[in-house]
Short mmCIF file of C-alpha atoms in Angstrom, two decimals:
data_model
loop_
_atom_site.label_atom_id
_atom_site.label_comp_id
_atom_site.label_asym_id
_atom_site.label_seq_id
_atom_site.Cartn_x
_atom_site.Cartn_y
_atom_site.Cartn_z
CA MET A 1 -0.06 0.24 -0.31
CA THR A 2 1.48 3.29 -0.77
CA PRO A 3 1.99 6.31 1.80
CA ASN A 4 -0.72 8.57 2.89
CA ILE A 5 0.76 11.09 5.27
CA ALA A 6 4.16 12.30 5.57
CA ILE A 7 4.63 14.07 8.99
CA VAL A 8 7.67 16.71 8.74
CA GLY A 9 9.01 18.74 11.68
CA ILE A 10 11.94 21.15 11.97
CA GLU A 11 13.46 22.99 14.83
CA THR A 12 16.38 25.11 15.23
CA PRO A 13 17.33 27.04 18.10
CA HIS A 14 16.03 30.23 16.76
CA TRP A 15 12.82 29.16 14.80
CA ARG A 16 10.68 26.32 14.92
CA MET A 17 8.43 25.04 12.24
CA PRO A 18 5.05 23.39 13.37
CA ARG A 19 4.58 19.80 12.35
CA LEU A 20 3.30 19.56 8.92
CA TRP A 21 1.23 16.54 8.05
CA LEU A 22 1.40 16.19 4.48
CA PRO A 23 -1.36 14.34 2.53
CA VAL A 24 0.89 12.36 0.16
CA PHE A 25 -2.19 10.74 -1.37
CA LEU A 26 -3.08 13.82 -2.97
CA LEU A 27 0.26 13.40 -4.94
CA TRP A 28 -1.51 10.92 -7.13
CA ILE A 29 -3.64 13.56 -8.79
CA PRO A 30 -0.50 15.19 -10.50
CA VAL A 31 1.16 11.79 -11.04
CA ILE A 32 -1.69 10.68 -12.98
CA LEU A 33 -2.11 14.02 -14.84
CA LEU A 34 1.74 13.50 -15.65
CA SER A 35 1.96 9.66 -16.32
CA PRO A 36 2.46 10.02 -19.91
CA PHE A 37 5.62 12.20 -19.06
CA ILE A 38 6.54 9.81 -16.40
CA PHE A 39 6.32 6.74 -18.48
CA LEU A 40 8.55 8.40 -21.26
CA VAL A 41 11.04 9.28 -18.57
CA LEU A 42 11.29 5.68 -17.04
CA VAL A 43 11.45 4.49 -21.02
CA VAL A 44 14.57 6.45 -21.45
CA VAL A 45 15.96 5.58 -17.86
CA ALA A 46 14.95 1.63 -18.87
CA ILE A 47 17.03 2.26 -22.18
CA GLY A 48 19.78 3.59 -20.53
CA LEU A 49 19.90 0.92 -17.75
CA ARG A 50 19.58 -1.65 -20.58
CA THR A 51 16.60 -3.07 -18.37
CA ASN A 52 13.03 -4.10 -19.18
CA ILE A 53 10.72 -0.96 -18.60
CA TRP A 54 7.98 -3.20 -16.72
CA ARG A 55 10.69 -4.51 -14.20
CA LEU A 56 11.90 -0.70 -13.71
CA ILE A 57 8.35 0.13 -13.08
CA ALA A 58 7.82 -2.81 -10.41
CA LEU A 59 10.74 -1.92 -8.72
CA MET A 60 9.97 1.85 -8.09
CA TRP A 61 6.63 0.62 -7.05
CA GLY A 62 8.01 -1.43 -4.75
CA ILE A 63 10.21 1.25 -3.27
CA VAL A 64 7.04 3.75 -2.93
CA CYS A 65 4.84 1.18 -1.17
CA SER A 66 7.48 -0.05 1.23
CA LEU A 67 7.94 3.46 2.18
CA ARG A 68 5.28 3.23 5.11
CA GLY A 69 6.58 3.02 8.40
CA THR A 70 9.73 5.06 7.71
CA ASP A 71 10.86 7.15 10.61
CA VAL A 72 13.65 9.39 11.01
CA HIS A 73 14.42 11.61 14.02
CA ILE A 74 17.58 13.51 14.22
CA ARG A 75 18.71 16.30 16.94
CA ALA A 76 21.77 18.13 17.25
CA GLU A 77 22.96 21.18 18.46
CA GLY A 78 19.59 22.10 19.39
CA SER A 79 18.18 21.37 15.74
CA GLN A 80 15.61 18.83 15.27
CA VAL A 81 14.36 17.13 11.97
CA VAL A 82 11.70 14.63 12.24
CA VAL A 83 10.44 12.82 9.17
CA ARG A 84 7.66 10.08 9.41
CA ILE A 85 5.73 8.38 6.60
CA LEU A 86 2.34 6.70 7.44
CA MET B 1 1.54 -40.12 13.86
CA ASN B 2 4.07 -38.70 15.98
CA GLU B 3 6.67 -40.68 18.07
CA ASN B 4 5.09 -40.38 21.64
CA ARG B 5 1.73 -41.32 20.46
CA ARG B 6 3.37 -44.40 18.55
CA GLN B 7 4.98 -45.43 21.88
CA ILE B 8 1.89 -45.60 24.02
CA LEU B 9 0.19 -47.77 21.28
CA GLU B 10 3.34 -49.86 21.13
CA MET B 11 2.99 -50.24 24.96
CA LEU B 12 -0.55 -51.07 24.72
CA ALA B 13 -0.01 -53.71 21.92
CA ALA B 14 2.58 -55.07 24.09
CA GLY B 15 0.18 -55.13 27.13
CA LYS B 16 2.47 -53.09 29.23
CA ILE B 17 -0.57 -50.85 29.77
CA ASN B 18 -4.41 -51.28 29.63
CA ALA B 19 -6.60 -49.10 27.09
CA GLU B 20 -7.50 -46.89 30.47
CA GLU B 21 -4.07 -46.00 31.03
CA ALA B 22 -2.99 -45.09 27.14
CA GLU B 23 -6.24 -42.81 26.74
CA ARG B 24 -4.87 -41.02 29.93
CA LEU B 25 -1.40 -40.94 28.31
CA ILE B 26 -2.62 -39.69 25.15
CA ALA B 27 -4.94 -37.22 26.57
CA ALA B 28 -1.94 -36.05 28.56
CA LEU B 29 0.30 -35.72 25.55
CA GLU B 30 -2.22 -34.01 23.58
CA ASP B 31 -2.59 -31.15 26.53
CA THR B 32 0.87 -30.19 26.94
CA PRO B 33 2.73 -27.76 24.84
CA SER B 34 5.87 -30.15 24.57
CA GLY B 35 3.38 -32.90 23.17
CA GLN B 36 2.27 -29.99 20.43
CA ASN B 37 6.14 -29.57 19.52
CA ALA B 38 6.52 -33.13 19.24
CA THR B 39 4.03 -33.28 16.41
CA GLY B 40 5.74 -30.40 14.91
CA SER B 41 2.40 -28.20 14.69
CA MET B 42 4.11 -25.38 16.69
CA ALA B 43 7.19 -25.57 14.88
CA ALA B 44 5.44 -25.19 11.68
CA GLN B 45 4.14 -21.75 12.73
CA PRO B 46 6.39 -19.03 11.36
CA LYS B 47 8.10 -16.72 14.09
CA ASN B 48 7.05 -13.17 14.43
CA ALA B 49 9.05 -11.62 11.62
CA ALA B 50 10.92 -8.31 12.27
CA LYS B 51 9.26 -5.38 10.47
CA TYR B 52 11.66 -2.84 11.08
CA LEU B 53 15.54 -2.39 11.31
CA ARG B 54 16.02 0.82 14.02
CA VAL B 55 19.46 2.74 14.32
CA LEU B 56 19.89 4.50 17.39
CA VAL B 57 23.09 6.76 17.72
CA GLU B 58 23.57 8.88 20.90
CA ALA B 59 26.43 11.24 21.25
CA GLU B 60 27.66 13.91 23.11
CA ASP B 61 30.07 16.54 22.59
CA LYS B 62 31.07 20.08 23.43
CA LYS B 63 28.23 21.51 21.16
CA GLY B 64 25.67 19.13 23.07
CA PRO B 65 23.62 15.91 22.75
CA THR B 66 23.15 14.39 19.27
CA THR B 67 20.91 11.48 18.93
CA VAL B 68 19.75 9.88 15.62
CA ASN B 69 16.88 7.51 15.90
CA VAL B 70 16.24 5.93 12.23
CA ARG B 71 13.44 3.30 11.74
CA VAL B 72 13.40 1.58 8.16
CA PRO B 73 11.05 -0.94 7.34
CA MET B 74 12.25 -4.14 6.45
CA GLN B 75 10.28 -4.21 3.06
CA LEU B 76 12.24 -0.92 2.30
CA LEU B 77 15.75 -2.80 2.28
CA ARG B 78 14.22 -5.35 0.57
CA ALA B 79 13.03 -2.92 -2.32
CA GLY B 80 16.68 -1.15 -2.08
CA VAL B 81 18.39 -4.44 -2.51
CA ARG B 82 16.40 -5.34 -5.82
CA LEU B 83 17.62 -2.14 -7.00
CA ALA B 84 21.01 -3.54 -7.38
CA SER B 85 19.65 -5.79 -10.36
CA LEU B 86 19.37 -2.75 -12.27
CA ILE B 87 23.22 -2.01 -12.33
CA PRO B 88 24.09 -2.76 -15.81
CA ALA B 89 26.65 -5.65 -16.40
CA GLN B 90 29.37 -3.06 -18.18
CA ALA B 91 29.02 -1.13 -14.66
CA HIS B 92 30.52 -4.16 -12.80
CA ASP B 93 33.88 -4.05 -13.66
CA LYS B 94 34.09 -0.46 -12.92
CA LEU B 95 32.51 -0.74 -9.72
CA ASP B 96 34.38 -3.78 -8.57
CA GLU B 97 37.66 -1.94 -9.37
CA ALA B 98 36.74 1.15 -7.46
CA LEU B 99 35.46 -0.88 -4.37
CA SER B 100 38.92 -2.72 -4.26
CA GLN B 101 40.90 0.56 -4.30
CA HIS B 102 38.72 1.41 -1.31
CA GLY B 103 39.60 -1.87 0.50
CA VAL B 104 36.68 -3.76 -0.47
CA PRO B 105 37.41 -6.80 -2.55
CA LEU B 106 34.03 -7.34 -3.62
CA THR B 107 32.92 -9.05 -7.14
CA LEU B 108 29.43 -7.86 -8.02
CA SER B 109 28.43 -10.22 -10.38
CA GLN B 110 29.11 -12.97 -7.93
CA ILE B 111 26.36 -11.43 -5.54
CA LYS B 112 22.81 -13.11 -6.60
CA PRO B 113 19.77 -11.55 -5.67
CA GLU B 114 18.79 -14.66 -3.60
CA ASN B 115 21.95 -14.24 -1.56
CA LEU B 116 20.75 -10.45 -0.77
CA GLU B 117 17.16 -11.76 -0.05
CA GLU B 118 19.02 -14.14 2.53
CA LEU B 119 21.19 -11.69 4.02
CA ILE B 120 18.04 -9.46 4.68
CA ASP B 121 15.98 -12.48 6.27
CA HIS B 122 19.05 -12.92 8.74
CA LEU B 123 19.28 -9.14 9.80
CA GLU B 124 16.42 -10.01 11.87
CA ASP B 125 18.62 -11.88 14.23
CA LEU B 126 21.01 -8.91 14.14
CA THR B 127 21.78 -6.80 17.26
CA VAL B 128 24.57 -4.54 17.25
CA ASP B 129 25.53 -2.41 20.52
CA VAL B 130 28.51 -0.08 20.24
CA ASN B 131 29.55 1.84 23.33
CA ALA B 132 32.72 4.32 22.84
CA LYS B 133 33.48 5.61 26.35
CA GLU B 134 36.03 7.96 25.20
CA ASP B 135 33.19 10.00 23.01
CA ASN B 136 30.30 8.93 25.21
CA THR B 137 29.04 7.37 21.82
CA LYS B 138 26.26 4.73 21.78
CA VAL B 139 25.30 3.02 18.79
CA ARG B 140 22.46 0.60 18.55
CA VAL B 141 21.26 -1.53 15.67
CA PHE B 142 18.35 -4.13 15.91
CA CYS B 143 15.32 -5.29 14.21
CA GLU B 144 11.85 -4.67 15.77
#
């Protein structure tokens, strides 16, 4: 299943951004609209890598679908970055 | 038929125990978890597979504490490993050469996708704990 929400938070000693809940599922709209162009780019990449286009698409799809559950939390020198994919 | 049950039936056939005792023994065998182990029914159940790889780093220096807490889905590792199959064969020689120059004598063409899958599967048993007392750095890598 593809990711639905991404939570991004950035904090520095001088500035703090409120945690953003990004509706990643809305990206499907531009992705569908741009799908012919994206497909062309993937065809060029597949030719460049001398691999099968469908195999490349399957690999990309696998990576996108497995992104759910990724959680990155880094704090250093008073700054903090949080990225969470749900 | 499992070994314990067969032994009980053999004892019954040999006349060492009567039917009532055999029934009691078989009932006791079915009630105990060890009896289930003997049948292999428990062994057939898969263990809880780890879903995430967790990397925790805690360090402290003059500028203050630094913490890194990263959770990566095992599925993402698997998908990333499959990307290696996209590396063109022509690039293998150059990569091998570059790796050996940096002290990693590795031949990429010898690494098969199934080997990498096996490696990811065995990561589930991995736990790495590093404590560096000089600079108060702690690193933990484990699956959960």
